[in-house]
Short mmCIF file of N, CA, C and O in Angstrom, two decimals:
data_model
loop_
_atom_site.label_atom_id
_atom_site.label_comp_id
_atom_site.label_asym_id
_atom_site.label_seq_id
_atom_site.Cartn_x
_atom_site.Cartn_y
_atom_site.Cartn_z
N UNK E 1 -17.59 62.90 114.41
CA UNK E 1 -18.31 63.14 113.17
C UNK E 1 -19.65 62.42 113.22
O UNK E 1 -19.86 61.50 114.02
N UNK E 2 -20.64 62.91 112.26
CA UNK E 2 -22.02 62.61 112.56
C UNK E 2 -22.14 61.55 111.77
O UNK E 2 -22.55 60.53 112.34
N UNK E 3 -21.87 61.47 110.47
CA UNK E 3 -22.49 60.43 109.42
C UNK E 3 -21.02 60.64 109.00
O UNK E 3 -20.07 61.24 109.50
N UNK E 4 -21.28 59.70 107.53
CA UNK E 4 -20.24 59.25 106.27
C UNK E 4 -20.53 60.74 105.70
O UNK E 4 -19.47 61.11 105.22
N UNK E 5 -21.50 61.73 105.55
CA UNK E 5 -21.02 62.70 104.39
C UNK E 5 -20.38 63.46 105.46
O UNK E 5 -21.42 63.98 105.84
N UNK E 6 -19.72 63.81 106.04
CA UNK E 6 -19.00 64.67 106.84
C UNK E 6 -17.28 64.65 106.02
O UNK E 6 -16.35 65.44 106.14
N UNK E 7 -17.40 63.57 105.32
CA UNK E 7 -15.80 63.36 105.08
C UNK E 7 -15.91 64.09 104.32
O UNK E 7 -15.10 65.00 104.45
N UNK E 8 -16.72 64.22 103.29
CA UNK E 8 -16.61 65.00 101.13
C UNK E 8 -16.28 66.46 101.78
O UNK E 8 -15.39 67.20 101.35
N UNK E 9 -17.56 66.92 103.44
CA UNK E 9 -17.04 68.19 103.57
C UNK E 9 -15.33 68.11 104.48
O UNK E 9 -14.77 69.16 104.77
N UNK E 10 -14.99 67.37 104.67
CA UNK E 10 -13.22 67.15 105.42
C UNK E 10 -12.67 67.56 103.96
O UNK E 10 -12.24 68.71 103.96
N UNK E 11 -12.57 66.81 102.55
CA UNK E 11 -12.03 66.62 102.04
C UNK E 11 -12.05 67.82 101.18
O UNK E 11 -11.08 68.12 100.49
N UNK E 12 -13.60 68.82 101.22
CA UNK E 12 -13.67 69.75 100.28
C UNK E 12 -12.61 71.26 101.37
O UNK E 12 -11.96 72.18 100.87
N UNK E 13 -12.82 71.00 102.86
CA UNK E 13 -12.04 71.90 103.29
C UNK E 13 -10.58 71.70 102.87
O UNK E 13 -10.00 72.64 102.32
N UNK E 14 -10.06 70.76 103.05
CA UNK E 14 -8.32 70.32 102.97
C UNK E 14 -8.26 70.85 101.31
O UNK E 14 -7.10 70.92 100.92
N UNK E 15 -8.94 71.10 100.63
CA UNK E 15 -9.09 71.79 99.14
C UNK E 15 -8.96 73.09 99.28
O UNK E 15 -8.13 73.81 98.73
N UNK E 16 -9.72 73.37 99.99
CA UNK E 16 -9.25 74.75 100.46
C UNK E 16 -8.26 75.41 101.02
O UNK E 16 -8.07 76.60 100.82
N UNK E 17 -7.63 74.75 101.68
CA UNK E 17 -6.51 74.70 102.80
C UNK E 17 -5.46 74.44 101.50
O UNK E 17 -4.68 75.38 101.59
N UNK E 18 -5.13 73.76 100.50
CA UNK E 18 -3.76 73.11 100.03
C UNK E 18 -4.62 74.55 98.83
O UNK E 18 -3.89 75.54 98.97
N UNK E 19 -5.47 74.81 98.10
CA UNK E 19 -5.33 76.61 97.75
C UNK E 19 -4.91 77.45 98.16
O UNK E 19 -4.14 78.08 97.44
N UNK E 20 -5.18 77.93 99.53
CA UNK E 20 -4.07 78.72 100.43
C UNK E 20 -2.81 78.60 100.60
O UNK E 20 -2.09 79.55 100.89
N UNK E 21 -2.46 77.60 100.47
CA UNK E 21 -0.98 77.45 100.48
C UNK E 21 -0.33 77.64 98.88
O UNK E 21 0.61 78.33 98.48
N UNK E 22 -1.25 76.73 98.19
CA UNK E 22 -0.86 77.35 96.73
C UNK E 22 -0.48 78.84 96.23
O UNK E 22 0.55 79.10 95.60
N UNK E 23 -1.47 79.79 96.59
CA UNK E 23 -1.53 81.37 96.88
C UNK E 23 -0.11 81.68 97.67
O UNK E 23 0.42 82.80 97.68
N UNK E 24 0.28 80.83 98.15
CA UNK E 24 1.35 81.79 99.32
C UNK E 24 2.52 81.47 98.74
O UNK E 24 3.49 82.24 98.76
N UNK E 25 2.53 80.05 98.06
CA UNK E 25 3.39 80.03 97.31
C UNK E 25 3.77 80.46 96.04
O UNK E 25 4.88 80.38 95.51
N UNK E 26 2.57 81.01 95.53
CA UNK E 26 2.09 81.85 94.01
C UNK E 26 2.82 83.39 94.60
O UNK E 26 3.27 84.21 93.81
N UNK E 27 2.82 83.53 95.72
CA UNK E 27 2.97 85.00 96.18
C UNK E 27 4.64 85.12 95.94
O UNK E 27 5.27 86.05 95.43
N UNK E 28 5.07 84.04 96.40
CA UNK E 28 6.86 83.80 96.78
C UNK E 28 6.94 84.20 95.19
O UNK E 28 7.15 85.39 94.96
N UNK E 29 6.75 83.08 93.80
CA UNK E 29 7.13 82.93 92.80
C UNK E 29 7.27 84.72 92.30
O UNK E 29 8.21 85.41 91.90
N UNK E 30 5.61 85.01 92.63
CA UNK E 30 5.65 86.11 91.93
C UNK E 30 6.70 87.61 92.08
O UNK E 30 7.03 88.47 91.26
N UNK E 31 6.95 87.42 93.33
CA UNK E 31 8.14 88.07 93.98
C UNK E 31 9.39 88.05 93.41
O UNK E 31 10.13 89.01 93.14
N UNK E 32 9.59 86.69 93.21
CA UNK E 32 11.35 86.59 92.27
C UNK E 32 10.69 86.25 91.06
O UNK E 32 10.40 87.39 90.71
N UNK E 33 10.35 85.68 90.37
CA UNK E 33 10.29 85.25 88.86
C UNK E 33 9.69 86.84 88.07
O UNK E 33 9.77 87.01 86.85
N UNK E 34 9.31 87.54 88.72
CA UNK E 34 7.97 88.26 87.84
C UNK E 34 8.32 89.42 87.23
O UNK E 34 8.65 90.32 88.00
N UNK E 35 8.34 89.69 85.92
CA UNK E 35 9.06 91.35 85.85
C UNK E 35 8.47 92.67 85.66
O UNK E 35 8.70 93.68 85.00
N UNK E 36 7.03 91.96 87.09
CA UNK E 36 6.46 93.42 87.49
C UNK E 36 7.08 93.34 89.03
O UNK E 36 6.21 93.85 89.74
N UNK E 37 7.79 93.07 89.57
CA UNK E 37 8.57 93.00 91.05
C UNK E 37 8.23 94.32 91.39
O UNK E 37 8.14 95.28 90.62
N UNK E 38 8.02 94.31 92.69
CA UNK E 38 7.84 95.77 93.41
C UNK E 38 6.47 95.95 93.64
O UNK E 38 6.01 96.04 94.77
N UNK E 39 5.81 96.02 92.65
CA UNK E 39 4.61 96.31 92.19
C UNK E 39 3.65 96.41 93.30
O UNK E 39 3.11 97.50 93.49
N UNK E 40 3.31 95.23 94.21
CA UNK E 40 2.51 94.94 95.08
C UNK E 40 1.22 93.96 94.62
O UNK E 40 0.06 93.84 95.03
N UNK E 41 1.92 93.38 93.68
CA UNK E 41 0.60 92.37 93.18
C UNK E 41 1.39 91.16 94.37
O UNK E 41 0.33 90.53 94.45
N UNK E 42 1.84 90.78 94.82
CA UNK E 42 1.89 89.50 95.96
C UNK E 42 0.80 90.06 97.09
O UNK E 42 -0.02 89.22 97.44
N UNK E 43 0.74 90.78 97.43
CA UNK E 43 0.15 91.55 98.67
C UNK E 43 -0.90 90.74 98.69
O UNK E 43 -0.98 89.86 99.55
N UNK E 44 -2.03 90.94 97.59
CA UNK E 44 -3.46 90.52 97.22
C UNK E 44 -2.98 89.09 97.36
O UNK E 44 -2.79 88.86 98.55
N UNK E 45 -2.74 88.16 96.67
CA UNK E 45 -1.92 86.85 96.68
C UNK E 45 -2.11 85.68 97.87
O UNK E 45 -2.55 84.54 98.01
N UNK E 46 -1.35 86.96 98.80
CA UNK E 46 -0.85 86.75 100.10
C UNK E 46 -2.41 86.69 100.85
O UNK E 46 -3.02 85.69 101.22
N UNK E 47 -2.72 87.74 100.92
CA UNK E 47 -4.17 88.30 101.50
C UNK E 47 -4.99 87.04 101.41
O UNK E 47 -5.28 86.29 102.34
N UNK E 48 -5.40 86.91 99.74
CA UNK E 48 -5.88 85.45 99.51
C UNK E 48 -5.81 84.49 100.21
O UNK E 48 -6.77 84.16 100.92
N UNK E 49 -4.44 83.67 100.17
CA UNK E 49 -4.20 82.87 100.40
C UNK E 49 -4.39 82.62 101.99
O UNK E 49 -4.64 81.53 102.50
N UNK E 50 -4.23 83.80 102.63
CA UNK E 50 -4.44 84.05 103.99
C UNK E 50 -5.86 83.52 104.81
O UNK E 50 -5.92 82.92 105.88
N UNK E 51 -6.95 83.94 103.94
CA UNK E 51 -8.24 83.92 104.41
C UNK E 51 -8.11 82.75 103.66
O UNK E 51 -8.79 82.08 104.45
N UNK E 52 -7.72 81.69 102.54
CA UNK E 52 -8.41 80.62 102.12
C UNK E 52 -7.99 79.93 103.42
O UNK E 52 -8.92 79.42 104.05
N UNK E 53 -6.86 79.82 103.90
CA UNK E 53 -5.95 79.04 105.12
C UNK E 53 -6.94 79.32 106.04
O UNK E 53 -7.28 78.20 106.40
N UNK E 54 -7.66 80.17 106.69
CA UNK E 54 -8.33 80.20 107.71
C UNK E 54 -10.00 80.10 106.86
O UNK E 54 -10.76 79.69 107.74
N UNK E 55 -10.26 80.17 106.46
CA UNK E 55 -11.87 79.74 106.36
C UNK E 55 -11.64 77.82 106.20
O UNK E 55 -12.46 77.02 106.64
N UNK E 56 -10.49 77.48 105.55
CA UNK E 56 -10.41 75.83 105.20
C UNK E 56 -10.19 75.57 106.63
O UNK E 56 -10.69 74.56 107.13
N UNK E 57 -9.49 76.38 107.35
CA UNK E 57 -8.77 75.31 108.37
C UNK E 57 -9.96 76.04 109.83
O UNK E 57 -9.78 75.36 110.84
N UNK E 58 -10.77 76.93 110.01
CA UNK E 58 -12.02 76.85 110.62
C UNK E 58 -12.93 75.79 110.41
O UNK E 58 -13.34 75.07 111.32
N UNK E 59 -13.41 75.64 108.70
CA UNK E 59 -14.42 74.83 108.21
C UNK E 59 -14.16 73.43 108.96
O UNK E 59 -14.87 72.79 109.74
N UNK E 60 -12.69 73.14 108.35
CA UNK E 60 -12.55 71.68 108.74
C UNK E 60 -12.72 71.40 110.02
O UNK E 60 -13.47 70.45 110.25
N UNK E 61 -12.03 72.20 111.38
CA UNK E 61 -12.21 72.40 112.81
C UNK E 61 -13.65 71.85 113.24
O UNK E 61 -13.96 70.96 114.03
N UNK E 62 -14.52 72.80 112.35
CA UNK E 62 -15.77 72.75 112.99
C UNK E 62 -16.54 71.60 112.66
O UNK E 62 -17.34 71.08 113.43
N UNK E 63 -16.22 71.07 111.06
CA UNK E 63 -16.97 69.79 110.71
C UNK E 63 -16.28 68.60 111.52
O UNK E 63 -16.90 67.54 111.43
N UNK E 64 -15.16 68.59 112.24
CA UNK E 64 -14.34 67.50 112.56
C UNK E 64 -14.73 67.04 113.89
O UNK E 64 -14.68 65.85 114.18
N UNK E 65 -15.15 68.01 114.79
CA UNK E 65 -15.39 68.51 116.29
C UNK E 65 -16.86 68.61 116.17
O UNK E 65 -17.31 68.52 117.32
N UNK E 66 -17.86 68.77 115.27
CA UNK E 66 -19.10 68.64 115.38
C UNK E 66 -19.68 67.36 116.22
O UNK E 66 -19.25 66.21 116.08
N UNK E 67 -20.47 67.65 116.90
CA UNK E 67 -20.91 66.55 118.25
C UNK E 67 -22.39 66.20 117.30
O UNK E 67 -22.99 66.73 116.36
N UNK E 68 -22.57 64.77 118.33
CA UNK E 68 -23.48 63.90 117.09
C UNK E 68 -24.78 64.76 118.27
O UNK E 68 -24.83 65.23 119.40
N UNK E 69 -25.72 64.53 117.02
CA UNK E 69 -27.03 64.94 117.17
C UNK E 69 -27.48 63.95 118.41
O UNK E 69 -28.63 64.00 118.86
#
């Protein structure tokens, strides 16, 4: 890591990353609790949560592994 602000962006990815997981677990609930079941509203959910997991867990990769100037 280059400097001290490198962490706020560590800490704003892992925000991102524990949203994605939130979503996937929003997807499960909505599946059994929900009494539109069937429907295909988890799909989107899922989808979500999918790309938040990989843009957080790229972001962080790349700010973590960034080589000093």
């Amino acid at each position: 890591m280059k400097d001290t602000n490198h962490g706020m962006v560590l800490l704003a990815c892992s925000v991102v990353i524990f949203s994605g997981a939130l979503c996937l677990g929003l997807a499960g609930l909505i599946e059994a609790i929900s009494p539109h079941r069937g429907l295909g509203y988890e799909d989107a959910v899922v989808t979500a949560g999918y790309a938040l997991l990989a843009m957080g867990g790229i972001s962080f990769l790349k700010t973590y592994f960034r080589k000093k100037e």
